[in-house]
Coordinates of C-alpha atoms and ligand atoms in Angstrom, one line a residue:
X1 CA 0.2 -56.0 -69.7
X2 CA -0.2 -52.0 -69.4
X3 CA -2.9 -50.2 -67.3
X4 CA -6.0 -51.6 -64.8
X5 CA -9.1 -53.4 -66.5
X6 CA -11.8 -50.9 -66.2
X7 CA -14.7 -51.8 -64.2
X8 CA -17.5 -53.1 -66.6
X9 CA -20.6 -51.4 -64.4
X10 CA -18.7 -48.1 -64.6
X11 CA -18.1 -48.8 -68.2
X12 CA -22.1 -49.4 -68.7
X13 CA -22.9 -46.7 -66.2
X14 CA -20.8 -44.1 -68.9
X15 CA -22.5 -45.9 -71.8
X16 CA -25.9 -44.9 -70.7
X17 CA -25.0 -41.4 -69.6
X18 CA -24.1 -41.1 -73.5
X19 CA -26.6 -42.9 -74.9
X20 CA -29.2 -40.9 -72.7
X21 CA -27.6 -37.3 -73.9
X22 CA -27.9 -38.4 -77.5
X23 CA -30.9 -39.5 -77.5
X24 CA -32.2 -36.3 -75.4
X25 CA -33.9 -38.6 -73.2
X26 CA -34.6 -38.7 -69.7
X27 CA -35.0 -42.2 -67.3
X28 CA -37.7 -42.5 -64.6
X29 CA -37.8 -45.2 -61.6
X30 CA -39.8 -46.1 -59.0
X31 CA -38.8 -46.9 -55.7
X32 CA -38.8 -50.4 -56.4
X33 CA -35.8 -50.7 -58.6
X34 CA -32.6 -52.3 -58.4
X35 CA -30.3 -49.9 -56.5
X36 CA -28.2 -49.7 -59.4
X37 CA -31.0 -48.7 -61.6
X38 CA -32.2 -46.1 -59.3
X39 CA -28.6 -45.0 -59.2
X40 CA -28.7 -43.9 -63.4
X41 CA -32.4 -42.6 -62.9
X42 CA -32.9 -39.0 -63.3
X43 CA -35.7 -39.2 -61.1
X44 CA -37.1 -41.8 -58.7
X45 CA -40.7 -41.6 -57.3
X46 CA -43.6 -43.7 -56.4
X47 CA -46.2 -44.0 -58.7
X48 CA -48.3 -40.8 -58.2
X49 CA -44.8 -38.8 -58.1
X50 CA -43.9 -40.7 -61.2
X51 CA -47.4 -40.1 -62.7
X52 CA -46.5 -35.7 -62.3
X53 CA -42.9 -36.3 -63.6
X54 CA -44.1 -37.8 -66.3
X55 CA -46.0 -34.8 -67.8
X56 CA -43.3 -32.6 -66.9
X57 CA -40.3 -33.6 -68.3
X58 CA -39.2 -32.3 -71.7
X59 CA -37.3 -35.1 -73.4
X60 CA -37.9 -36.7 -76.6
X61 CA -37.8 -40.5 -75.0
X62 CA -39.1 -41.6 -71.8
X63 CA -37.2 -44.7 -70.5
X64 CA -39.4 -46.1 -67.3
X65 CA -37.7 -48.4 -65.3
X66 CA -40.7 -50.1 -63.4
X67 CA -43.4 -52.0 -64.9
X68 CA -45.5 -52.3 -67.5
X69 CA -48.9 -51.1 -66.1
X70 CA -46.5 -47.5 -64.7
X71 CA -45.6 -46.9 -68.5
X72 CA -48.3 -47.3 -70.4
X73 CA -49.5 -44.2 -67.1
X74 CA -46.6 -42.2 -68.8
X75 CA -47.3 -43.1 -72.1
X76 CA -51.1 -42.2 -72.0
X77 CA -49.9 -38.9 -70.3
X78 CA -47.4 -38.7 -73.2
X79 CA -49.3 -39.6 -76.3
X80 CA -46.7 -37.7 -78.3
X81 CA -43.3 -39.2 -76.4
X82 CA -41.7 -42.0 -77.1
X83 CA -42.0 -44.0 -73.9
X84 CA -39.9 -47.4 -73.6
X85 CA -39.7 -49.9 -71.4
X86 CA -36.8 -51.7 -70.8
X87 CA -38.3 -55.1 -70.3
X88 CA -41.6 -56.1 -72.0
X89 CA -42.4 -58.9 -69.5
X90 CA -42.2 -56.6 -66.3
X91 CA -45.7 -56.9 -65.6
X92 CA -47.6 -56.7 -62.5
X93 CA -49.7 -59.7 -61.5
X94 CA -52.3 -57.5 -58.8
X95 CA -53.1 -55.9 -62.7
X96 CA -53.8 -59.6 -64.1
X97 CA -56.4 -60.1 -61.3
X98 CA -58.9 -57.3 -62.8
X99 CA -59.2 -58.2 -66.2
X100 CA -61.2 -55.3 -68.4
X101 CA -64.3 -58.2 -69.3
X102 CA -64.6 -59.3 -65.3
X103 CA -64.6 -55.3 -65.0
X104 CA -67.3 -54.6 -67.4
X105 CA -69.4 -57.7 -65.9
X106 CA -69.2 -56.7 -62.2
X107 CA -70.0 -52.7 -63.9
X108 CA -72.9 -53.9 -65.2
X109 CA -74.2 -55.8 -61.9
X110 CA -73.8 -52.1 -60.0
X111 CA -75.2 -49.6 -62.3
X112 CA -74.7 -46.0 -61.7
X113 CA -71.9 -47.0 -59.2
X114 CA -68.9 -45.2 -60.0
X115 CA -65.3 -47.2 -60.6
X116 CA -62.1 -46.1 -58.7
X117 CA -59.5 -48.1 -60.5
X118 CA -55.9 -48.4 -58.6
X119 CA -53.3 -46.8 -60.9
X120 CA -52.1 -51.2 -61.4
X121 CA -54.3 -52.0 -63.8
X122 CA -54.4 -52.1 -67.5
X123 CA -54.8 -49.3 -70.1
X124 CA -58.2 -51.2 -70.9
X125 CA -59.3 -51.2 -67.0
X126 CA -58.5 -47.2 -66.7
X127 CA -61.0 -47.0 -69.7
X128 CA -63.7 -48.3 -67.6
X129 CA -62.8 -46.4 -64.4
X130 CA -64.5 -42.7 -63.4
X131 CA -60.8 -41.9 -61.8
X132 CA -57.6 -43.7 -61.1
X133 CA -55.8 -43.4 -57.9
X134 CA -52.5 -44.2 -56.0
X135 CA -51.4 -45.7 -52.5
X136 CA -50.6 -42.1 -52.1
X137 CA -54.6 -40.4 -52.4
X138 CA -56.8 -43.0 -52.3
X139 CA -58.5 -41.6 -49.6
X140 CA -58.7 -38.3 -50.6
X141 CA -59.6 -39.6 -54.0
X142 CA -62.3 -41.7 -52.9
X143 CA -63.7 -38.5 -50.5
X144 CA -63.7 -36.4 -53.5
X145 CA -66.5 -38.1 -55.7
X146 CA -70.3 -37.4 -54.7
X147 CA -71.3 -41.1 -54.4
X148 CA -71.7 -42.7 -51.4
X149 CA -71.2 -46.0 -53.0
X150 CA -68.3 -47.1 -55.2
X151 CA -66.5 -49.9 -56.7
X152 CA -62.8 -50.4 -55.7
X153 CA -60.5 -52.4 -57.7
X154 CA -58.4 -54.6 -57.7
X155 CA -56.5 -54.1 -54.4
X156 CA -58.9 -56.1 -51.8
X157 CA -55.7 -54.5 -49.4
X158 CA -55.5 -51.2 -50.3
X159 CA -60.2 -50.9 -50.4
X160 CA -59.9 -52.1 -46.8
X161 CA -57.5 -49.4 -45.9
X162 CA -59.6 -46.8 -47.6
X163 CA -62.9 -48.0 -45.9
X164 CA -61.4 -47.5 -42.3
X165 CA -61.1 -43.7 -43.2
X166 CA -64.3 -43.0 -45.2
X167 CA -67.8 -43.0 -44.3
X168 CA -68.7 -44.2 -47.8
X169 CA -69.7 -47.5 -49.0
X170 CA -66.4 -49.1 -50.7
X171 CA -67.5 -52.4 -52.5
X172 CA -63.8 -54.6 -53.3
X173 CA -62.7 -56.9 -55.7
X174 CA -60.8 -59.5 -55.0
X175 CA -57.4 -58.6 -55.9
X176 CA -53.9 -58.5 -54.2
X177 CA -50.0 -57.9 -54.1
X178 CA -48.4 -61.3 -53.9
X179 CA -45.2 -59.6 -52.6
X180 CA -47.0 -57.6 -50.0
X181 CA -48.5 -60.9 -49.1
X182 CA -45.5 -62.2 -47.9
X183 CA -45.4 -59.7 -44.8
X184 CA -46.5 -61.6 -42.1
X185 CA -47.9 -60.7 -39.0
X186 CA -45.4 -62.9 -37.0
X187 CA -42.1 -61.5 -38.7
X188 CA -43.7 -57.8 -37.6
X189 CA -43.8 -59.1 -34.1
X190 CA -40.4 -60.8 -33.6
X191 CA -39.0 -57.7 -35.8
X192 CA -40.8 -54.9 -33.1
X193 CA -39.4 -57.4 -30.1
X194 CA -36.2 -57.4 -31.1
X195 CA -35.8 -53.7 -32.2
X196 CA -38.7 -52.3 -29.1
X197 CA -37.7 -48.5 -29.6
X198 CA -37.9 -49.0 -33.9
X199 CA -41.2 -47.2 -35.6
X200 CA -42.8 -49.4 -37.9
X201 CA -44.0 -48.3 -41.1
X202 CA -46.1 -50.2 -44.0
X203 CA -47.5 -50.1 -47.4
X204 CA -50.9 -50.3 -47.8
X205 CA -50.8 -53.1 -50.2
X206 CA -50.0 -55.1 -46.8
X207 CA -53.0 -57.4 -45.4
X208 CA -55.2 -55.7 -42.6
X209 CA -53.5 -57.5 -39.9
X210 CA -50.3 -56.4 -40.9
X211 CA -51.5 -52.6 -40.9
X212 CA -53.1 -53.1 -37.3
X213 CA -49.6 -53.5 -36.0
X214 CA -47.8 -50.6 -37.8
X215 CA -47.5 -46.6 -36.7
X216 CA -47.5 -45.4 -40.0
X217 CA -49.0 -46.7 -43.7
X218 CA -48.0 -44.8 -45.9
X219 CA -47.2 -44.6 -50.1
X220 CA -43.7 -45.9 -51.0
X221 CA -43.1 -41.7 -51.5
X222 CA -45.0 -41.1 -48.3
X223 CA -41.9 -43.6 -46.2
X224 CA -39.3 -41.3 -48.1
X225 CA -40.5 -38.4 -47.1
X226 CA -41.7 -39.8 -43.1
X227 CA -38.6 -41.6 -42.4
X228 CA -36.2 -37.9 -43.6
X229 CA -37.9 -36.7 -40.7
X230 CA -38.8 -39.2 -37.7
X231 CA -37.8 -38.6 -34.8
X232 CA -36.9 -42.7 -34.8
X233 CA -33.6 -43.5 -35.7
X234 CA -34.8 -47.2 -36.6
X235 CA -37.5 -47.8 -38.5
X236 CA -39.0 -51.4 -39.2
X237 CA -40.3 -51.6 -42.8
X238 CA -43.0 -53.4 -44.9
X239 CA -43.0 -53.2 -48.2
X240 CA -41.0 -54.5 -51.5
X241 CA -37.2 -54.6 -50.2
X242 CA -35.7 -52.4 -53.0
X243 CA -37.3 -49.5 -50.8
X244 CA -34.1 -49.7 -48.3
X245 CA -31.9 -48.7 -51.2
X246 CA -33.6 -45.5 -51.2
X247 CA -34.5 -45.0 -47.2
X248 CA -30.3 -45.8 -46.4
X249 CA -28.7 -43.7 -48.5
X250 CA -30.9 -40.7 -47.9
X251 CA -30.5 -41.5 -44.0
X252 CA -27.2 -42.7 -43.7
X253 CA -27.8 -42.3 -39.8
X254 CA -30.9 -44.0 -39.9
X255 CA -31.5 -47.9 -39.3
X256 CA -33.6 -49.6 -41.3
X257 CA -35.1 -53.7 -40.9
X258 CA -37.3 -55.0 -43.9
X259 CA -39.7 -56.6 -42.3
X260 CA -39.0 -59.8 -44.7
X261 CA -36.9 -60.8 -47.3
X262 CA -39.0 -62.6 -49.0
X263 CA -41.5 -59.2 -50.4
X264 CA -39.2 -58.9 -53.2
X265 CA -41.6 -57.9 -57.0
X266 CA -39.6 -59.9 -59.7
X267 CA -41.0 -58.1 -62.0
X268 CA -39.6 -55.0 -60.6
X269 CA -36.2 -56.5 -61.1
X270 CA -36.5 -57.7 -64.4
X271 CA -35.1 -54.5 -65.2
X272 CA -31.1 -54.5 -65.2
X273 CA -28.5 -51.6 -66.3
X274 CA -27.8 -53.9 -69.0
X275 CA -31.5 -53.5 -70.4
X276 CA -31.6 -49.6 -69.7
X277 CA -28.8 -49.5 -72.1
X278 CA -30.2 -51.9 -74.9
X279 CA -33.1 -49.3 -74.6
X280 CA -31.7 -46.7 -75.6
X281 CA -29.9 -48.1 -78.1
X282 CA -32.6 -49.8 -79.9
X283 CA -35.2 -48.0 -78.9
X284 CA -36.8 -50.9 -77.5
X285 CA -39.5 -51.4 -75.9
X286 CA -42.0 -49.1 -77.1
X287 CA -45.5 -48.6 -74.8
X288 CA -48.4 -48.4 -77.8
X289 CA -52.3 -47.9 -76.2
X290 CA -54.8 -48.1 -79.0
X291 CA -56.4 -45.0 -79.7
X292 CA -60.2 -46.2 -78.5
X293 CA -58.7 -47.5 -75.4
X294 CA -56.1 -44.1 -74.5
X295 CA -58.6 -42.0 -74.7
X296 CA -60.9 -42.6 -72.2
X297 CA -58.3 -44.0 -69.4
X298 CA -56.2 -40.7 -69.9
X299 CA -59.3 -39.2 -68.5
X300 CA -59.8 -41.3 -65.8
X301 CA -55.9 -40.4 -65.0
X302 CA -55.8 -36.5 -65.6
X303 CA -59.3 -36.2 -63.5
X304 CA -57.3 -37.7 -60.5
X305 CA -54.2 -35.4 -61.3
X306 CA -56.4 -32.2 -61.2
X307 CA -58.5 -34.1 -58.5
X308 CA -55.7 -34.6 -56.3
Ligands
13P1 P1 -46.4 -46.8 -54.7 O1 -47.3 -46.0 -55.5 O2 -46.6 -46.5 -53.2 O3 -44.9 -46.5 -55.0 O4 -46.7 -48.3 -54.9 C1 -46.6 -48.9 -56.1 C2 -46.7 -50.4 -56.0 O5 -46.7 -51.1 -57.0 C3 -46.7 -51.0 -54.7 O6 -46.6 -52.3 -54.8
SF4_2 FE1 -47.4 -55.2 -58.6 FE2 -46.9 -55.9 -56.0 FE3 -44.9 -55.6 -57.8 FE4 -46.2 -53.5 -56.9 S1 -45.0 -54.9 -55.7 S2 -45.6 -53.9 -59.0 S3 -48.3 -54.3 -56.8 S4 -46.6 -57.1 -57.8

């Protein structure tokens, strides 16, 4: 026997390192990811930072370690990259809930009332939209259009939040996070009894209740950048757990408690180091838009990049 086995995630880490130089590409993840993934990433965001990356970067291949509705955003930003994503099947249900018919039917019931589409949705939902947004300006988003009515879709979570800082009519649809729907009033307030000095900060994909109790709801970029510099030096958090990655090695000081377990996004962690790798060796999978439908939701994307 001669030498020590190397260790197979080093091993895989190198491998993609290669893999990513020869094929001049560059990987983006969101917040959401697997620690190890964000580990490899050169750049990890929320989805409006991801969104600005996106139309930066200067690579050849976009890999996009997230899911399949934050892709296709690069890729219709993109039209000439090659975007992939490293799992096909990464989809995000809150997108399933608002499909592009039930859009154009409910459209059709409100005319001349314009469509703020949350950036999960499809390709085919952006086309029907007047502007996109993110958790991150939705607000500002919403305060930006003339109209004193509009149609929100599909987070019924994320409308609510809106509504409580505009005076404008917001009309919702009917949609949700199922893994923010797991934060639960009652583990907030056994979390804030147990840790009474801890700040408690949210995602506004979290029901109404949930935000009533928190100091700060914020973007999954937004509790990045709040927690760096709180004065707290615990901070109780609600959203998708693969956020504490992130939060603890940034803040090494800093203690963080999820405010449950249970708001993991399997689809988030479909993608695995293993997959980034097969990406970039076969070139798999590759975001296509048809034509017709890129078009029109790249403009309801770019006006809320120039917007906001
Ligand atoms: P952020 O844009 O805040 O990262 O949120 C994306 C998302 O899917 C939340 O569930
Ligand atoms: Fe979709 Fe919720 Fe997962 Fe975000 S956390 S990608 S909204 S299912």
């Amino acid at each position: 026997m001669t030498g020590v086995a190397a260790d197979p995630r080093i091993e895989l880490t190198d491998r993609i390192a290669r893999l990513r130089e020869q094929r001049k590409a560059v990987i983006l993840a969101h917040n959401y990811q697997l620690g190890e993934v964000q580990d490899i990433a050169d750049f990890v965001g929320d989805s409006l930072e991801l969104s600005r990356r996106a139309v930066e970067v200067e690579a050849d291949t976009i890999v996009f370690c997230g899911v399949t509705f934050m892709a296709e955003t690069a890729k219709l930003l993109n039209p000439e990259r090659t975007v992939l994503i490293p799992d096909p099947l990464a989809g995000c249900p809150m997108c399933e809930m608002a499909p592009a018919e039930a859009v154009r039917k409910r459209k059709a019931e409100l005319p001349g009332v314009p469509v703020v589409a949350y950036v999960n949705t499809t390709a085919a939902v952006k086309a029907e939209a007047d502007i996109c947004c993110t958790s991150a300006n939705a607000v500002e988003v919403v305060e930006s259009l003339p109209d004193r009515r509009l149609l929100f879709l599909p987070d019924k979570n994320l409308g609510h939040w809106v509504q409580r800082h505009t005076s404008k009519e917001i009309i919702l649809w009917e949609g949700h996070c199922p893994t923010h729907q797991r934060i639960m009033t009652q583990d907030v307030m056994r979390l804030k009894a147990r840790h009474p000095k801890a700040a408690v900060m949210v995602h506004p994909e979290c029901t109404p209740e949930v935000i009533d109790l928190a100091d700060q709801v914020l973007s999954t970029g937004g509790m990045i950048r709040w927690a760096r510099r709180a004065d707290a030096d615990e901070i109780i958090v609600g959203t998708e757990v693969g956020l504490i990655h992130r939060l603890k090695k940034e803040n090494p000081d800093k203690t963080f408690h999820p405010i449950s377990m249970l708001s993991t996004c399997p689809n988030m962690k479909r993608i695995t180091l293993e997959k980034v790798a097969w990406a970039l060796e076969d070139e798999q999978y590759p975001i296509e838009v048809p034509e017709e439908i890129a078009a029109r939701a790249r403009r309801a994307i770019e006006r809320m990049l120039e917007t906001i």
